[in-house]
Amino acid sequence: MIAKPNRLPNLFINVFFIVVCLLIALPFVLVISISLSSETSLQQLGYRFIPSEWSFEAYRIVFEKPETLLRGYGVTILITALGTALSLFMTALMAYPISRTDFRYNRPITFYVFFTMLFNGGLIPFYILMTQYLHLKNTLAALIIPAVMSPFNIMIMKGFLDKISKEIIESAKMDGAKEFRIFLTIILPLSTPALATLGLFIAFGYWNEWFYAMLFLDGDKYIPLQLLLVRILSQAEFLANSPMAEVADKLRFAEFPTLSVRMAMAIVAGGPMLIVFPFFQKYFVKGITVGSLKG
Amino acid sequence: MHKAKKFAMLQLCLSLFLISVLAACNNDAGSETAEETPPAAETETKQEPTAQEPAEPALPEAKLTFLYPVAANPGPDQDLVNEEINKYIKEKINATVELVPLTFDEYEPKLNAMLAAGENFDIAWSSKGWLGNYQPYIDRGAYLELTDEMIQANMPEARANIPDKFWPDMFAADGKVYGFPIYQVAAKQVSFVVQKRFIDKYNLDVSAIRTYKDLEPFLKTLKDNEPDVIPLGLAQNSNGFYTDRSMVGAPGLPVSYKKDDPEYKLATTIESYEAKADYYRTVRAWYQAGYINKDAPVLQNINDLKSKGNVAVGIEFTSKPGGEIGEKAMNGGNDVVYVPIADSYFTGIASAMHVINKSSENPERALMLLNLLNTDEYLYNLICNGIEGKHYNKVDDLYIEPIEGSGYAPNADWVFGNQFNAYLKPGQAPDTWEKTIELNDNAVVPASNGFSVNEESIKAEIANINAVKNEYGSALETGAVDPDQVLPEFLAKLKASGIEKVDAEVAKQWEQFLKSKGLK
């Protein structure tokens, strides 16, 4: 070996990544800190990493009506769980045949899927389809069905499945397995990394779902968490700022801690996903690099 | 193999083509049926007059749907109040209504989608230039035209409440009326917002202040005696309080002209700025004397400064009776007084209105319901405040006290009907409505009401001019720069950006507008 290992590059790399980590972590800390600061201290001193005046007011407002909030959590968890499971299964089911080169129509169908990624009907036809043909207005399915199959996810899945050697399928066939059995007991277990990665994407999508809820749901019954939070916020902003708002309500809401409530909501809404994320991580790395490396 | 591929491709293209054709057919069928329903409904309702044989016109039962925006979900008792309303209007006009409150974020996309999908609802809320914007939906043919005959036949009382001089504001671009206004404050006035504690302390005679110049001694007093207070708080969104009572023209109006000029000769932009030279010098002197906060030209939002409670005087461009109460909270809990420095200008009654969906099956009945909402105090307050004793308590004839957490609080009196029928809520002055009506009635209706500039041919110039205005505007308006030096420079740049071409174009359009109005 050479006399002395040069420490400098190592040090540089370490410092660089410490800085990167801080850049990623600090905004989160700031968000938490803001959500715990009192509104007056925020207005006078601005955002600080350590609250100059602690206050749980923002959380009190967000949790003021726990039934609605818990209900929102319930709906969100339900659509995330159901939606992700269904979506993963359907995506795999779609992607597998078009990844098989011995399937006669694999190219046209791939193109068909790809085509929908480039062009879509737009909001109004979508709305008409959902409400007048499928009659999904005011149902929980309206939150799940639109996002079940995304062409982008199908393409990612297909990309992964393309890498699975076809000999496995053939040998399974030799052993007498039928197509469904191959799919369920060989292909699906083999593609766990891809499924986990997609699952995370899809779960995030469902977790953050509010637009379809806004469009298709009347009343309060199935309001997911995110829409609930959007509503609380827009209500506060409107009442505090609009000249249209009733004077008496304006009074009440001018003291509404908009700045800290916003951050508290970010934590309430995003927190659970932050906790889930590390459990997916080990698959995540494998799944995402899957397209770049063989083996 | 190759052939097979080609064939598959062809098949795919063919199927795509077929699908799109099918979809197109389907759409046609859909719109046809949607269009066919209203005439059928019309004939049905047209039978009304013939069925008039019994002395009372027996109206067939009708079901209505009413979409409106609210800031927040009104609460779990929505259905209960709806039932109560139905009981009442069933007796009156033999109709029931389904109330559909939508929050602001939801209102526009949902309304848009429902109209496009031809969904069956009757009444919606609309406004000019804001949420659910009037004109674009009319261009799409989404709303029913309300002819004078229809209004006279179904809602004469409600129409009588609206001053005729305001009515032209309801006209859409084609000169027809598609909505019925929700009568409320329809004028605005530029005012100083002065904290009451300083008025009391220094005995400021508020009534003596007619224009911005009259404020100077008071600002000096404040500067000399109140070291912690900003005498005049300005920011980018609060500056520009120049007013000239001899001119007609206010911020937001497309043109300005001399008040007593029968020719309505347009004041050009350059003239307007030259007329402001003295104002700029005054503001400059104030800024140098320390009356104005130093960060005024760069501060984005004045409310950030006001909320600390040490801004003695601020500017409000849309002061209205009763608005002081809302301002109080914005001023860190200090009472404020509006001191008007300009005439009140009519801003339109079309800022909130009700429209009828073109595919409504019972447009006449919908109008009758609107008539009730605009004239019947009981119904109006029922929909605004809920059931007496359950959702609010009556304090006296004028005032009510809402019950906290009662389960119904849409907080949106201004979406339901004539606001002057509303009970007052705690904190509102007893003469709020009288004062508002007075403000409305006294409002100057500028000749330019309804005039807007078509910017098609001068787009590039306007973009340049706006850039120049952004560069100099807030610095000049807040007194941060010396006008004697900067104003000529500003005007030169405006000229270089083509302001003269813009003025000429605006003047041309203005002449045409005056001719079409018979004013020239």
mmCIF file of N, CA, C and O in Angstrom, chain B residues 121 256 325 371 410 412:
data_model
loop_
_atom_site.group_PDB
_atom_site.id
_atom_site.type_symbol
_atom_site.label_atom_id
_atom_site.label_comp_id
_atom_site.label_asym_id
_atom_site.label_seq_id
_atom_site.Cartn_x
_atom_site.Cartn_y
_atom_site.Cartn_z
ATOM 1 N N PHE B 121 -79.734 21.179 -12.529
ATOM 2 C CA PHE B 121 -79.952 22.010 -11.339
ATOM 3 C C PHE B 121 -80.586 23.301 -11.816
ATOM 4 O O PHE B 121 -80.616 23.584 -13.017
ATOM 5 N N SER B 256 -60.676 58.444 -16.973
ATOM 6 C CA SER B 256 -61.100 59.503 -16.069
ATOM 7 C C SER B 256 -61.342 60.770 -16.883
ATOM 8 O O SER B 256 -60.727 60.974 -17.926
ATOM 9 N N ILE B 325 -65.245 47.430 11.764
ATOM 10 C CA ILE B 325 -65.179 46.357 12.754
ATOM 11 C C ILE B 325 -64.196 45.283 12.315
ATOM 12 O O ILE B 325 -63.431 44.747 13.110
ATOM 13 N N ASN B 371 -87.365 35.497 -5.807
ATOM 14 C CA ASN B 371 -88.160 36.625 -5.352
ATOM 15 C C ASN B 371 -88.352 36.551 -3.837
ATOM 16 O O ASN B 371 -88.159 37.534 -3.123
ATOM 17 N N PRO B 410 -73.797 28.935 7.792
ATOM 18 C CA PRO B 410 -73.156 29.104 6.480
ATOM 19 C C PRO B 410 -72.325 30.376 6.392
ATOM 20 O O PRO B 410 -71.440 30.455 5.552
ATOM 21 N N ALA B 412 -72.816 33.253 5.183
ATOM 22 C CA ALA B 412 -72.724 33.705 3.802
ATOM 23 C C ALA B 412 -73.988 34.442 3.403
ATOM 24 O O ALA B 412 -74.584 34.150 2.387
#
